[in-house]
Coordinates of N, CA and C in Angstrom, one line a residue:
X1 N 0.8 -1.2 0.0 CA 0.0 0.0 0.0 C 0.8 1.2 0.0
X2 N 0.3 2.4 0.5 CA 0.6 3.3 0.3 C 1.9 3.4 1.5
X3 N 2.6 4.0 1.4 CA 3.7 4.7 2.6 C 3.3 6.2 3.5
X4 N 3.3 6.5 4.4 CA 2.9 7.8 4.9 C 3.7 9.3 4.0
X5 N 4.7 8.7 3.9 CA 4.9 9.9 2.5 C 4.4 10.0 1.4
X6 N 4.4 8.9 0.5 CA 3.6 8.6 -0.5 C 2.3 9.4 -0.2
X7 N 1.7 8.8 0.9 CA 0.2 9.4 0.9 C 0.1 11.1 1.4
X8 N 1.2 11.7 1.4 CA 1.3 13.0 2.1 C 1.5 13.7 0.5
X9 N 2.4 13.1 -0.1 CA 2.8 13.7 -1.9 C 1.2 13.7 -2.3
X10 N 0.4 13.0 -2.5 CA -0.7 12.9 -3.0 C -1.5 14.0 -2.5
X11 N -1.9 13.7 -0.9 CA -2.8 14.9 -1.1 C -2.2 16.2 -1.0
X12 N -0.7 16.7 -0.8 CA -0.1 17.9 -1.5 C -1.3 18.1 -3.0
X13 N -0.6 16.8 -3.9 CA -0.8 17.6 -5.4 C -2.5 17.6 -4.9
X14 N -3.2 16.7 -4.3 CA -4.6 17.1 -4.9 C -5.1 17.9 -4.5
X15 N -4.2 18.6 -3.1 CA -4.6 20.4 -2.9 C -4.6 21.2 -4.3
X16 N -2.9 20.9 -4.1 CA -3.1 21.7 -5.5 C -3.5 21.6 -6.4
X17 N -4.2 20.3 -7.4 CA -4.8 20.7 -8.3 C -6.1 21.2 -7.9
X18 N -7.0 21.4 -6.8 CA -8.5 21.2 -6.6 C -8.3 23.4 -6.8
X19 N -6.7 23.7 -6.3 CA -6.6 25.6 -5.9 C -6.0 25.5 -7.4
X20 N -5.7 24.8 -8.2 CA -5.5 25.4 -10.2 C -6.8 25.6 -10.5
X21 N -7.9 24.3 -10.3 CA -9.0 24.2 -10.7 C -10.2 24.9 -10.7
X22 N -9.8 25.7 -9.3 CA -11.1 26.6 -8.4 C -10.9 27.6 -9.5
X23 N -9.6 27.9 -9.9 CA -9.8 28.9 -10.4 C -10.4 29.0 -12.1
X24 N -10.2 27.8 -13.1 CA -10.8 27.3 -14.2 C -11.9 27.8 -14.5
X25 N -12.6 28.2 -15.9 CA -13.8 28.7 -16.3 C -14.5 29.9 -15.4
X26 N -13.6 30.5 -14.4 CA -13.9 31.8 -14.2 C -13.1 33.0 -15.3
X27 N -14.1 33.4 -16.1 CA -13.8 34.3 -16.7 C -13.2 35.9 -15.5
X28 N -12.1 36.6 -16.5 CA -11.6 37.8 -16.3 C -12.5 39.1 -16.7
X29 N -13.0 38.6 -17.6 CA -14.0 39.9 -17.8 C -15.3 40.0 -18.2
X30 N -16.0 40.7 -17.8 CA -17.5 40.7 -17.9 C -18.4 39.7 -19.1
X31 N -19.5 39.0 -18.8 CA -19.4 38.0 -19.8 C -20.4 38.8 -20.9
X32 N -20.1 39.9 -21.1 CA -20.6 40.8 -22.1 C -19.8 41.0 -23.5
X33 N -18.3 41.1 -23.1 CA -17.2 40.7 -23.6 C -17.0 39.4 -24.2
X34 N -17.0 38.7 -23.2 CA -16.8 37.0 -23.8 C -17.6 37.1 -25.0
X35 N -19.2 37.4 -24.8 CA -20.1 37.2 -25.8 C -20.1 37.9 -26.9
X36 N -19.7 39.6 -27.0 CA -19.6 40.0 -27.7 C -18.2 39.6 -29.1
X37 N -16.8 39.1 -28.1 CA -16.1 38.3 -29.0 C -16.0 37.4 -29.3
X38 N -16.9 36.6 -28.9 CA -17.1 35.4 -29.5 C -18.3 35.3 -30.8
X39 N -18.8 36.2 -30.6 CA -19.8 36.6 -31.8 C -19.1 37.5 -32.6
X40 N -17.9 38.2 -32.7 CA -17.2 38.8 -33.4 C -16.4 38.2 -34.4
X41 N -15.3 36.7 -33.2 CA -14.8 36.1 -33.7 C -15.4 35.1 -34.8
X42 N -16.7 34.8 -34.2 CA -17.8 34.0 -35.2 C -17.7 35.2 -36.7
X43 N -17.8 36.0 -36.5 CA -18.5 37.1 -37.6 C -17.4 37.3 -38.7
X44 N -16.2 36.9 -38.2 CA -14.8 37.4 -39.0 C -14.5 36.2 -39.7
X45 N -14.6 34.7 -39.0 CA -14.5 34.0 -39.6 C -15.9 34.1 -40.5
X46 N -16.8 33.7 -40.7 CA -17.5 33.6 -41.7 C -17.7 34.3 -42.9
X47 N -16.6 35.3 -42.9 CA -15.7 36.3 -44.2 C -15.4 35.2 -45.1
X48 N -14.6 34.3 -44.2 CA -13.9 33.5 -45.0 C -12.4 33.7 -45.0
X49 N -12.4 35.3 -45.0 CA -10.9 35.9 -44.5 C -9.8 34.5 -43.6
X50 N -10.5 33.8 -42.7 CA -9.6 33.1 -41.3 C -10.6 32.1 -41.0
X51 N -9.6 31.0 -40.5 CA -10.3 30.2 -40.0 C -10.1 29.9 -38.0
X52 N -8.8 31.0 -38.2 CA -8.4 31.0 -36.9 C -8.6 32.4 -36.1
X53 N -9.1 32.2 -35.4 CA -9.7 33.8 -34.4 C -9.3 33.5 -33.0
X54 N -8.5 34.0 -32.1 CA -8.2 33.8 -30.5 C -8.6 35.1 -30.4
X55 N -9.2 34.8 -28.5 CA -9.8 35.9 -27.8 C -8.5 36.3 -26.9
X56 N -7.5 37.0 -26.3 CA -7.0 37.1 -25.3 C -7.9 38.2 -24.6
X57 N -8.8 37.7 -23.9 CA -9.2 38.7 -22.5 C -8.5 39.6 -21.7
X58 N -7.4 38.7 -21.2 CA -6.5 39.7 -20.5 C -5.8 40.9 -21.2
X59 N -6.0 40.6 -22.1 CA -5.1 41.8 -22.7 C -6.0 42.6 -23.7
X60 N -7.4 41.9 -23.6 CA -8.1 43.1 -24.7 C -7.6 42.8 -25.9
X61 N -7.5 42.2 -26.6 CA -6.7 41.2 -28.2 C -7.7 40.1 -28.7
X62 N -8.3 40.6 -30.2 CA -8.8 40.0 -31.0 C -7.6 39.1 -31.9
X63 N -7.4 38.1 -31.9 CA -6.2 38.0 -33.0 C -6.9 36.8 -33.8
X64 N -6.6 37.0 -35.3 CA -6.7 36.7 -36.5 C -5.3 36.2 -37.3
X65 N -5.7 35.3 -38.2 CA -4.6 34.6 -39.4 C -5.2 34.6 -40.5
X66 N -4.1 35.8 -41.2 CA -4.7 35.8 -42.6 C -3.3 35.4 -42.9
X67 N -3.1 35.1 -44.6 CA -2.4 34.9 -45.1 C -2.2 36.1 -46.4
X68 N -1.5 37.2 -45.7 CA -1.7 37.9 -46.3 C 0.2 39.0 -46.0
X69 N 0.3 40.3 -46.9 CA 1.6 40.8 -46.4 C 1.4 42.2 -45.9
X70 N 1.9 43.0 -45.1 CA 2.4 44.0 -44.2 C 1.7 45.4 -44.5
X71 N 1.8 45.5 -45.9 CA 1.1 46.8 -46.4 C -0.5 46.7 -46.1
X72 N -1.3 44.9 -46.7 CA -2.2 44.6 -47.2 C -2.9 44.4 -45.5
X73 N -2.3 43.6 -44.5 CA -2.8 43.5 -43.2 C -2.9 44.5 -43.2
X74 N -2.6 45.9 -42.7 CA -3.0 47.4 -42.3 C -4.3 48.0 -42.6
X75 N -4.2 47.7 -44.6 CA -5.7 48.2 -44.7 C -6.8 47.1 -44.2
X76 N -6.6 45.8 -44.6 CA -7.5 44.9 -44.1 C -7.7 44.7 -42.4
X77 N -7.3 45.4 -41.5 CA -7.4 46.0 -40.5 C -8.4 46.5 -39.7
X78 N -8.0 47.7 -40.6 CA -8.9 48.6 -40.5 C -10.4 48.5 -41.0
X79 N -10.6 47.9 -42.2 CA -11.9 46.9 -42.8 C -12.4 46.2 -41.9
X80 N -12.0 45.1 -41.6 CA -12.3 44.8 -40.8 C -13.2 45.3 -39.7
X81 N -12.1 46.0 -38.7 CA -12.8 46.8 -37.6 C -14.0 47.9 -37.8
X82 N -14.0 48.4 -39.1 CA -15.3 49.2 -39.2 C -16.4 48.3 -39.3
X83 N -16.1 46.7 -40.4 CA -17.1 46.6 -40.6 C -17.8 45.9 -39.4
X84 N -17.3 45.5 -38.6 CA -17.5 44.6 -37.2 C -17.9 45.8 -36.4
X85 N -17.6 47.0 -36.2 CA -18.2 47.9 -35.1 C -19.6 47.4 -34.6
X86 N -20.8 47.4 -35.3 CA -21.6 46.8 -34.3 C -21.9 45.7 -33.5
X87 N -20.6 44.8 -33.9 CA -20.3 43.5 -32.8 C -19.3 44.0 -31.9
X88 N -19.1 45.2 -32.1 CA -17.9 45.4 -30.7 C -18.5 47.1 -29.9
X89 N -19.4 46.9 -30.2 CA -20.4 48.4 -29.1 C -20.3 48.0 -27.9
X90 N -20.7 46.8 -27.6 CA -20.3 46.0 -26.1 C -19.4 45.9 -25.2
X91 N -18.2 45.8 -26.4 CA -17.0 45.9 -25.4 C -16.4 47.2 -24.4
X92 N -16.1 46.7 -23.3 CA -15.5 47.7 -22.3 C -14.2 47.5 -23.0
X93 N -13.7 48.9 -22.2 CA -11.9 49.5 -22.8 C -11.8 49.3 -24.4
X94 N -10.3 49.2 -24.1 CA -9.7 49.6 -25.9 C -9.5 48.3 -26.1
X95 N -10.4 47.5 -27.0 CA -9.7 46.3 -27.8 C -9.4 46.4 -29.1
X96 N -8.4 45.4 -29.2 CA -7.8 45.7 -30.2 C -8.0 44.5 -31.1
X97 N -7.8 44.5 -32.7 CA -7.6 43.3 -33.8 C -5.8 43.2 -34.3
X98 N -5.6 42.4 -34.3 CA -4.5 42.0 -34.4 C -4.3 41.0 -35.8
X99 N -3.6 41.1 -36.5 CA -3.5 40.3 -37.6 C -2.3 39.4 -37.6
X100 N -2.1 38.0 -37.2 CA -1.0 37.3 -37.7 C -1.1 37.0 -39.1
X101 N 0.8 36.2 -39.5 CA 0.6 35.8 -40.8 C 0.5 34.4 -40.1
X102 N 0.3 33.4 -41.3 CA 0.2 31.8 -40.9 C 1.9 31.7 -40.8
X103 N 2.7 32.1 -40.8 CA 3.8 31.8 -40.9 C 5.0 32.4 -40.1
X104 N 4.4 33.0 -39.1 CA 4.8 33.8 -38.4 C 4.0 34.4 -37.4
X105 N 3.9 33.6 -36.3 CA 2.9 34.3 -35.3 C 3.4 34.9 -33.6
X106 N 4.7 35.3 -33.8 CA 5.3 36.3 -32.6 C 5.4 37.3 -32.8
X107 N 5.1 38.0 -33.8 CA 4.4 40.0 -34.2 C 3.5 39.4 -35.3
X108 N 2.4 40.7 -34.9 CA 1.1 40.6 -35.8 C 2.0 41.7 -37.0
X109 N 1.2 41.6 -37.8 CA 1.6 42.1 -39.3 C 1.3 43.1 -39.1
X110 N 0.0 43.3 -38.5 CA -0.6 44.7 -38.4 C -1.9 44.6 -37.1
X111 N -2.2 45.7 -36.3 CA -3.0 45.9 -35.5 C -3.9 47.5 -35.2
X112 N -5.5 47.3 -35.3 CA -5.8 48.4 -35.2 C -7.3 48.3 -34.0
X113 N -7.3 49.6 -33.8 CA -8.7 49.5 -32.5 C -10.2 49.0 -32.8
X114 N -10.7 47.9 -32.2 CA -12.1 47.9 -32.5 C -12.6 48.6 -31.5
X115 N -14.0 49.3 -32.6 CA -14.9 50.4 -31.6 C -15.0 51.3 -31.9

C-alpha cells in the first residue's frame, strides 16, 4: 500500500490541483465581452478571411490569421474593424484586432482599434 509519505505527496498535489481548478472557467472579464467576441470572432470567420480567431481577455486582443503581407494586413485592418463595429459596441476598454501571418505568429503584421 501506500507509505505515509507517498500518501502525504498525494494529497499535496490534490490540494493543489483542486486551488489550479477553483480557479478554471472563471472568466476575467464581464461576460458581455466573452459574448460580444465570441460573436465577433464568429462574424470574422464567416468572411472567410480566417479560420483562426483567439480571444485574449487579459489583454483586450482580437487575434486573426490571414495569409496575407504587411502593407495589405494594415488596410484589411482597418476593414475589418469598421465593418465589425456593431459586434464590438459592447466591449468595455480599448480592444484591439490583431492580424497574424500563418507563418509567423510572434508580431502581428498589423494591429488596429475595434470600436
Amino acid at each position: 500500500w501506500l507509505t505515509p509519505a507517498k500518501s502525504l505527496v498525494i494529497l499535496f498535489a490534490a490540494l493543489a490541483l483542486s486551488i489550479i481548478l477553483g480557479g478554471c472557467g472563471k472568466s476575467d472579464t464581464p461576460p458581455v465581452a466573452s459574448d460580444a467576441t465570441n460573436k465577433l470572432c464568429g462574424a470574422i470567420q464567416d468572411t472567410g478571411l480566417t479560420k483562426h480567431c483567439v480571444v485574449d481577455n487579459r489583454n483586450s486582443t482580437v487575434g486573426v490569421v490571414i495569409d496575407t503581407n504587411d502593407e495589405a494586413a494594415r488596410s484589411l485592418c482597418v476593414d475589418i474593424a469598421n465593418k465589425m463595429k456593431p459586434l464590438t459596441a459592447d466591449l468595455t476598454g480599448q480592444w484591439k484586432l490583431q492580424i497574424f501571418s500563418p507563418y509567423r505568429d510572434d508580431k502581428p503584421l498589423a494591429y488596429c482599434v475595434l470600436q
